[in-house]
Amino acid sequence: MTSVRRRRLVLAGLLAVLGGVAVFLLREVLATVFIAVTVAYVLLPVRARLVRRGLSDRAASAVAATLAFLVAVALVAPLVIALYTRRQALFDRLAALPETVTVDLGVLSYVIDVEEVLLTAQDALTALAIDVARATPVLALKAVLFVFVVFALLLKPGAVRTGFLQLVPPPYHDVLFSLHDRIRKTLYAIYVLQAATAAGTFLIALVVFLALGYVNAFAYAVIAGILQFIPIVGPSILVVGLAAFDLSFGDPSRAVLVLVFGLTLIGFLPDALIRPKLAERTAALPGSVYFVGFTGGVLSVGVVGFIAGPLIVALLIEVVTLLSVR
């Protein structure tokens, strides 16, 4: 074994050990770092275009990292603004609720104590507000970490590439390039898919809410589109909330309609139709395979799974493809 090869093996082993230690020590911010790495991957073409337009490497990286932060804020701002501007209407509707609601199911009849439900909801919201207040400093630190990691990766985009090429023997460089290309296409597709799915959810929700006669249909549609970025729960929580309001105000027909059409068209259709179809075109992933990766990732590791799940499935398919090539 030559000294160069021995040196590479030692460095590869050291990288593996330090990587394991880093994962253990940084486990609380691992999801933030992972998302930042994927965002930096997607922003590399933006950074390259800014450099070609005359910006320095540092300035281009700063602009791209700032753009990523602003996009993240833009995802949360519409939901907060919609809830804030409609807060008085929400309070008025809550104040107008009857003391009890009777639900007839065939021969059975159930009486719901609205005041007790509201007290339970108030306690839950109060606990949530306290948790959010306590987590605000941590969230702020994670936001700063997110921007810093994105900026650092964009500032020296070739450092990681050079390091891996040094560690991997030249006959296997084509494997690295294939995996890199697959990662780039998949991450781009995931973020484009998420944005397209949210936009599709907004349009479908707007049509459904207008058809059902909701006065604030546009605001509800905006909230539904933003909630699409929350895995598993998504816009379904909005649909269930509207159905509960309709039922409490003595409109069981619209409550049933919004549950049926809302959960089907708003909650299920975008994930079942828009996301898989675009996955086939943008990431060259079969819709069923993408859906398995997305669902399995979210159920296994939480929010970060909507990126990690499809990504690992895409890499698995790429490796199988490479093995099948003689």
Short mmCIF file of C-alpha atoms in Angstrom, two decimals:
data_model
loop_
_atom_site.label_atom_id
_atom_site.label_comp_id
_atom_site.label_asym_id
_atom_site.label_seq_id
_atom_site.Cartn_x
_atom_site.Cartn_y
_atom_site.Cartn_z
CA MET A 1 0.00 0.00 0.00
CA THR A 2 1.48 3.33 -1.06
CA SER A 3 1.89 6.19 1.39
CA VAL A 4 -0.64 8.30 -0.55
CA ARG A 5 -3.29 5.60 -0.35
CA ARG A 6 -2.53 4.98 3.33
CA ARG A 7 -2.89 8.70 3.99
CA ARG A 8 -6.27 8.75 2.23
CA LEU A 9 -7.52 5.79 4.26
CA VAL A 10 -6.43 7.43 7.52
CA LEU A 11 -8.12 10.70 6.58
CA ALA A 12 -11.29 8.84 5.52
CA GLY A 13 -11.37 7.03 8.87
CA LEU A 14 -10.76 10.29 10.73
CA LEU A 15 -13.57 11.92 8.76
CA ALA A 16 -15.95 9.09 9.68
CA VAL A 17 -15.07 9.33 13.39
CA LEU A 18 -15.33 13.11 13.53
CA GLY A 19 -18.57 12.96 11.55
CA GLY A 20 -20.05 10.56 14.10
CA VAL A 21 -18.95 12.76 16.99
CA ALA A 22 -20.36 15.85 15.26
CA VAL A 23 -23.72 14.13 14.70
CA PHE A 24 -23.87 13.22 18.41
CA LEU A 25 -22.87 16.64 19.70
CA LEU A 26 -24.92 18.63 17.19
CA ARG A 27 -28.00 16.40 17.20
CA GLU A 28 -30.24 19.25 18.43
CA VAL A 29 -29.44 21.33 15.34
CA LEU A 30 -28.85 18.48 12.91
CA ALA A 31 -32.16 19.05 11.11
CA THR A 32 -31.35 22.75 10.67
CA VAL A 33 -27.89 21.96 9.30
CA PHE A 34 -29.30 19.30 6.97
CA ILE A 35 -31.91 21.66 5.52
CA ALA A 36 -29.28 24.40 5.18
CA VAL A 37 -27.00 22.04 3.24
CA THR A 38 -29.82 21.09 0.86
CA VAL A 39 -30.80 24.74 0.37
CA ALA A 40 -27.17 25.63 -0.40
CA TYR A 41 -27.11 22.82 -2.96
CA VAL A 42 -30.14 24.30 -4.70
CA LEU A 43 -28.76 27.85 -4.54
CA LEU A 44 -25.44 27.02 -6.19
CA PRO A 45 -26.74 27.95 -9.69
CA VAL A 46 -28.07 31.25 -8.29
CA ARG A 47 -24.69 32.01 -6.74
CA ALA A 48 -22.90 31.13 -10.00
CA ARG A 49 -25.20 33.42 -11.99
CA LEU A 50 -24.58 36.31 -9.58
CA VAL A 51 -20.82 35.81 -9.93
CA ARG A 52 -21.13 35.88 -13.72
CA ARG A 53 -22.98 39.19 -13.40
CA GLY A 54 -19.97 40.75 -11.68
CA LEU A 55 -20.49 40.16 -7.97
CA SER A 56 -17.63 38.87 -5.87
CA ASP A 57 -17.77 35.37 -4.40
CA ARG A 58 -18.53 36.77 -0.95
CA ALA A 59 -21.20 39.19 -2.16
CA ALA A 60 -22.89 36.54 -4.32
CA SER A 61 -22.91 34.08 -1.41
CA ALA A 62 -24.35 36.73 0.92
CA VAL A 63 -27.11 37.63 -1.55
CA ALA A 64 -28.04 33.98 -2.11
CA ALA A 65 -28.06 33.21 1.64
CA THR A 66 -30.21 36.29 2.29
CA LEU A 67 -32.59 35.16 -0.45
CA ALA A 68 -32.94 31.77 1.26
CA PHE A 69 -33.74 33.45 4.58
CA LEU A 70 -36.32 35.77 3.00
CA VAL A 71 -38.03 32.84 1.27
CA ALA A 72 -38.23 31.01 4.62
CA VAL A 73 -39.76 34.09 6.23
CA ALA A 74 -42.17 34.48 3.32
CA LEU A 75 -43.51 30.98 4.02
CA VAL A 76 -44.47 31.89 7.58
CA ALA A 77 -45.48 35.54 7.18
CA PRO A 78 -48.74 35.02 5.19
CA LEU A 79 -50.08 32.60 7.81
CA VAL A 80 -49.24 34.95 10.69
CA ILE A 81 -50.64 37.98 8.85
CA ALA A 82 -53.84 36.15 7.90
CA LEU A 83 -54.42 35.01 11.47
CA TYR A 84 -53.61 38.47 12.88
CA THR A 85 -55.82 40.43 10.49
CA ARG A 86 -58.75 38.04 10.95
CA ARG A 87 -58.38 37.69 14.72
CA GLN A 88 -61.36 39.92 15.54
CA ALA A 89 -63.66 37.99 13.21
CA LEU A 90 -62.46 34.77 14.86
CA PHE A 91 -63.12 36.15 18.34
CA ASP A 92 -66.58 37.33 17.27
CA ARG A 93 -67.46 33.89 15.93
CA LEU A 94 -66.23 32.24 19.12
CA ALA A 95 -68.29 34.64 21.22
CA ALA A 96 -71.39 33.88 19.15
CA LEU A 97 -71.17 30.12 19.66
CA PRO A 98 -74.12 28.51 21.45
CA GLU A 99 -73.63 26.92 24.84
CA THR A 100 -74.37 23.44 23.53
CA VAL A 101 -74.56 21.75 20.14
CA THR A 102 -76.71 18.70 19.46
CA VAL A 103 -75.44 16.26 16.84
CA ASP A 104 -77.96 13.77 15.48
CA LEU A 105 -76.56 10.54 14.03
CA GLY A 106 -79.53 8.47 12.97
CA VAL A 107 -81.29 7.28 16.10
CA LEU A 108 -78.47 8.52 18.32
CA SER A 109 -78.12 12.08 19.58
CA TYR A 110 -75.07 13.67 21.18
CA VAL A 111 -74.92 16.96 23.09
CA ILE A 112 -71.56 18.76 22.91
CA ASP A 113 -70.76 21.28 25.64
CA VAL A 114 -69.23 24.09 23.55
CA GLU A 115 -67.97 26.01 26.58
CA GLU A 116 -66.04 22.98 27.80
CA VAL A 117 -64.53 22.48 24.33
CA LEU A 118 -63.51 26.14 24.17
CA LEU A 119 -61.90 25.95 27.62
CA THR A 120 -59.93 22.89 26.55
CA ALA A 121 -58.88 24.64 23.34
CA GLN A 122 -57.91 27.75 25.31
CA ASP A 123 -55.73 25.71 27.66
CA ALA A 124 -54.08 24.00 24.69
CA LEU A 125 -53.44 27.32 22.90
CA THR A 126 -52.07 28.86 26.09
CA ALA A 127 -49.66 25.96 26.54
CA LEU A 128 -48.65 26.26 22.87
CA ALA A 129 -48.06 30.01 23.23
CA ILE A 130 -45.88 29.42 26.30
CA ASP A 131 -43.88 26.73 24.47
CA VAL A 132 -43.40 29.04 21.47
CA ALA A 133 -42.29 31.90 23.76
CA ARG A 134 -39.78 29.63 25.46
CA ALA A 135 -38.51 28.32 22.14
CA THR A 136 -38.14 31.77 20.55
CA PRO A 137 -34.44 32.21 21.51
CA VAL A 138 -33.68 28.71 20.22
CA LEU A 139 -35.55 29.37 16.98
CA ALA A 140 -33.64 32.64 16.54
CA LEU A 141 -30.32 30.84 17.03
CA LYS A 142 -31.35 28.15 14.54
CA ALA A 143 -32.30 30.84 12.02
CA VAL A 144 -28.86 32.46 12.41
CA LEU A 145 -27.21 29.02 12.12
CA PHE A 146 -29.23 28.30 8.97
CA VAL A 147 -28.07 31.51 7.26
CA PHE A 148 -24.47 31.03 8.41
CA VAL A 149 -24.26 27.43 7.11
CA VAL A 150 -25.81 28.39 3.78
CA PHE A 151 -23.41 31.32 3.40
CA ALA A 152 -20.35 29.24 4.36
CA LEU A 153 -21.19 26.46 1.89
CA LEU A 154 -21.87 28.93 -0.91
CA LEU A 155 -18.67 30.85 -0.21
CA LYS A 156 -16.46 27.81 -0.83
CA PRO A 157 -18.58 25.49 -2.99
CA GLY A 158 -15.60 23.56 -4.34
CA ALA A 159 -14.05 22.70 -0.97
CA VAL A 160 -16.31 19.73 -0.22
CA ARG A 161 -16.09 18.49 -3.80
CA THR A 162 -12.28 18.63 -3.76
CA GLY A 163 -12.14 16.86 -0.40
CA PHE A 164 -14.27 13.93 -1.57
CA LEU A 165 -12.38 13.64 -4.84
CA GLN A 166 -9.13 13.42 -2.87
CA LEU A 167 -10.49 10.68 -0.61
CA VAL A 168 -12.09 8.57 -3.34
CA PRO A 169 -9.83 6.75 -5.83
CA PRO A 170 -10.01 8.12 -9.41
CA PRO A 171 -11.75 5.02 -10.86
CA TYR A 172 -14.75 5.81 -8.66
CA HIS A 173 -15.02 9.53 -9.44
CA ASP A 174 -17.76 8.82 -11.96
CA VAL A 175 -19.85 7.38 -9.11
CA LEU A 176 -19.43 10.61 -7.13
CA PHE A 177 -20.40 12.69 -10.15
CA SER A 178 -23.49 10.52 -10.75
CA LEU A 179 -24.58 10.82 -7.12
CA HIS A 180 -23.92 14.57 -7.19
CA ASP A 181 -26.06 14.98 -10.28
CA ARG A 182 -28.84 12.89 -8.75
CA ILE A 183 -28.74 14.90 -5.49
CA ARG A 184 -28.87 18.20 -7.39
CA LYS A 185 -31.84 17.16 -9.53
CA THR A 186 -33.71 15.60 -6.62
CA LEU A 187 -33.28 18.55 -4.26
CA TYR A 188 -34.30 20.98 -6.96
CA ALA A 189 -37.35 18.86 -7.68
CA ILE A 190 -38.28 18.57 -3.99
CA TYR A 191 -38.28 22.32 -3.41
CA VAL A 192 -40.04 23.03 -6.68
CA LEU A 193 -42.54 20.27 -5.88
CA GLN A 194 -43.24 21.73 -2.44
CA ALA A 195 -43.85 25.19 -3.88
CA ALA A 196 -45.99 23.82 -6.72
CA THR A 197 -48.00 21.65 -4.34
CA ALA A 198 -48.64 24.63 -2.05
CA ALA A 199 -49.73 26.75 -5.03
CA GLY A 200 -52.00 23.96 -6.25
CA THR A 201 -53.46 23.59 -2.76
CA PHE A 202 -54.20 27.34 -2.66
CA LEU A 203 -56.05 27.24 -6.01
CA ILE A 204 -58.04 24.12 -5.16
CA ALA A 205 -58.90 25.48 -1.70
CA LEU A 206 -60.01 28.81 -3.17
CA VAL A 207 -62.43 27.07 -5.55
CA VAL A 208 -63.78 24.76 -2.82
CA PHE A 209 -64.26 27.53 -0.24
CA LEU A 210 -65.90 29.85 -2.77
CA ALA A 211 -68.22 27.06 -3.92
CA LEU A 212 -69.23 26.40 -0.32
CA GLY A 213 -69.97 30.08 0.28
CA TYR A 214 -67.26 31.04 2.77
CA VAL A 215 -66.93 34.83 3.08
CA ASN A 216 -63.19 34.66 3.86
CA ALA A 217 -62.45 32.10 1.14
CA PHE A 218 -59.27 33.83 -0.06
CA ALA A 219 -57.76 34.05 3.45
CA TYR A 220 -58.66 30.41 4.13
CA ALA A 221 -57.07 29.39 0.82
CA VAL A 222 -53.85 31.24 1.72
CA ILE A 223 -53.74 29.46 5.08
CA ALA A 224 -54.35 26.11 3.37
CA GLY A 225 -51.47 26.72 0.94
CA ILE A 226 -49.06 27.61 3.76
CA LEU A 227 -50.20 24.65 5.86
CA GLN A 228 -49.21 22.39 2.95
CA PHE A 229 -45.61 22.90 4.12
CA ILE A 230 -46.49 21.18 7.43
CA PRO A 231 -46.16 17.42 6.88
CA ILE A 232 -48.96 14.97 7.77
CA VAL A 233 -51.31 17.57 9.31
CA GLY A 234 -51.22 20.07 6.44
CA PRO A 235 -54.43 21.89 5.43
CA SER A 236 -56.59 19.12 6.91
CA ILE A 237 -56.51 20.86 10.29
CA LEU A 238 -58.06 23.96 8.70
CA VAL A 239 -60.78 21.88 7.04
CA VAL A 240 -61.65 20.15 10.32
CA GLY A 241 -61.72 23.51 12.12
CA LEU A 242 -64.11 25.03 9.57
CA ALA A 243 -66.35 21.97 9.78
CA ALA A 244 -66.46 22.30 13.56
CA PHE A 245 -67.43 25.98 13.26
CA ASP A 246 -70.18 25.20 10.75
CA LEU A 247 -71.53 22.43 12.94
CA SER A 248 -71.56 24.64 16.03
CA PHE A 249 -73.46 27.37 14.16
CA GLY A 250 -76.16 24.96 13.08
CA ASP A 251 -75.01 24.30 9.52
CA PRO A 252 -74.37 20.54 9.49
CA SER A 253 -74.83 20.32 5.72
CA ARG A 254 -71.89 22.62 4.98
CA ALA A 255 -69.89 20.95 7.74
CA VAL A 256 -70.27 17.59 6.02
CA LEU A 257 -69.55 19.10 2.60
CA VAL A 258 -66.36 20.85 3.73
CA LEU A 259 -65.18 17.66 5.42
CA VAL A 260 -65.82 15.50 2.37
CA PHE A 261 -64.57 17.88 -0.33
CA GLY A 262 -62.00 19.61 1.87
CA LEU A 263 -60.22 16.49 3.07
CA THR A 264 -60.42 14.90 -0.38
CA LEU A 265 -59.64 17.81 -2.71
CA ILE A 266 -57.59 20.08 -0.44
CA GLY A 267 -55.95 17.66 1.98
CA PHE A 268 -55.36 14.61 -0.22
CA LEU A 269 -55.47 15.52 -3.92
CA PRO A 270 -52.37 17.80 -4.10
CA ASP A 271 -50.14 15.20 -2.38
CA ALA A 272 -51.59 12.32 -4.37
CA LEU A 273 -51.70 13.97 -7.80
CA ILE A 274 -49.56 17.12 -8.15
CA ARG A 275 -46.51 15.97 -6.19
CA PRO A 276 -46.03 12.52 -7.81
CA LYS A 277 -46.69 13.80 -11.35
CA LEU A 278 -44.09 16.56 -11.02
CA ALA A 279 -41.67 14.13 -9.38
CA GLU A 280 -41.71 11.97 -12.50
CA ARG A 281 -40.89 14.96 -14.73
CA THR A 282 -38.37 16.86 -12.60
CA ALA A 283 -36.52 14.20 -10.62
CA ALA A 284 -37.04 11.17 -12.90
CA LEU A 285 -38.63 9.38 -9.94
CA PRO A 286 -41.75 7.24 -10.35
CA GLY A 287 -44.65 8.87 -8.53
CA SER A 288 -45.23 5.85 -6.31
CA VAL A 289 -41.56 5.68 -5.31
CA TYR A 290 -41.50 9.39 -4.49
CA PHE A 291 -44.69 9.08 -2.44
CA VAL A 292 -43.19 6.20 -0.44
CA GLY A 293 -40.02 8.22 0.23
CA PHE A 294 -41.96 11.34 1.19
CA THR A 295 -44.43 9.56 3.47
CA GLY A 296 -41.87 7.24 5.04
CA GLY A 297 -39.41 10.07 5.63
CA VAL A 298 -41.97 12.31 7.32
CA LEU A 299 -43.30 9.50 9.53
CA SER A 300 -39.78 8.36 10.47
CA VAL A 301 -37.85 11.58 11.14
CA GLY A 302 -40.48 14.33 11.17
CA VAL A 303 -40.46 17.55 9.17
CA VAL A 304 -36.99 17.02 7.73
CA GLY A 305 -38.24 13.74 6.25
CA PHE A 306 -40.00 15.47 3.37
CA ILE A 307 -36.49 16.15 2.02
CA ALA A 308 -34.52 13.24 3.44
CA GLY A 309 -37.01 10.53 2.45
CA PRO A 310 -37.20 11.20 -1.32
CA LEU A 311 -33.48 12.03 -1.39
CA ILE A 312 -32.37 8.71 0.05
CA VAL A 313 -34.78 6.87 -2.26
CA ALA A 314 -33.33 8.74 -5.24
CA LEU A 315 -29.76 7.86 -4.21
CA LEU A 316 -30.77 4.23 -3.75
CA ILE A 317 -32.21 4.16 -7.27
CA GLU A 318 -29.05 5.79 -8.64
CA VAL A 319 -26.79 3.21 -7.00
CA VAL A 320 -28.96 0.37 -8.31
CA THR A 321 -28.75 1.94 -11.78
CA LEU A 322 -24.95 2.13 -11.53
CA LEU A 323 -24.81 -1.53 -10.45
CA SER A 324 -26.89 -2.55 -13.45
CA VAL A 325 -24.49 -0.87 -15.90
CA ARG A 326 -21.78 -3.22 -17.06
#
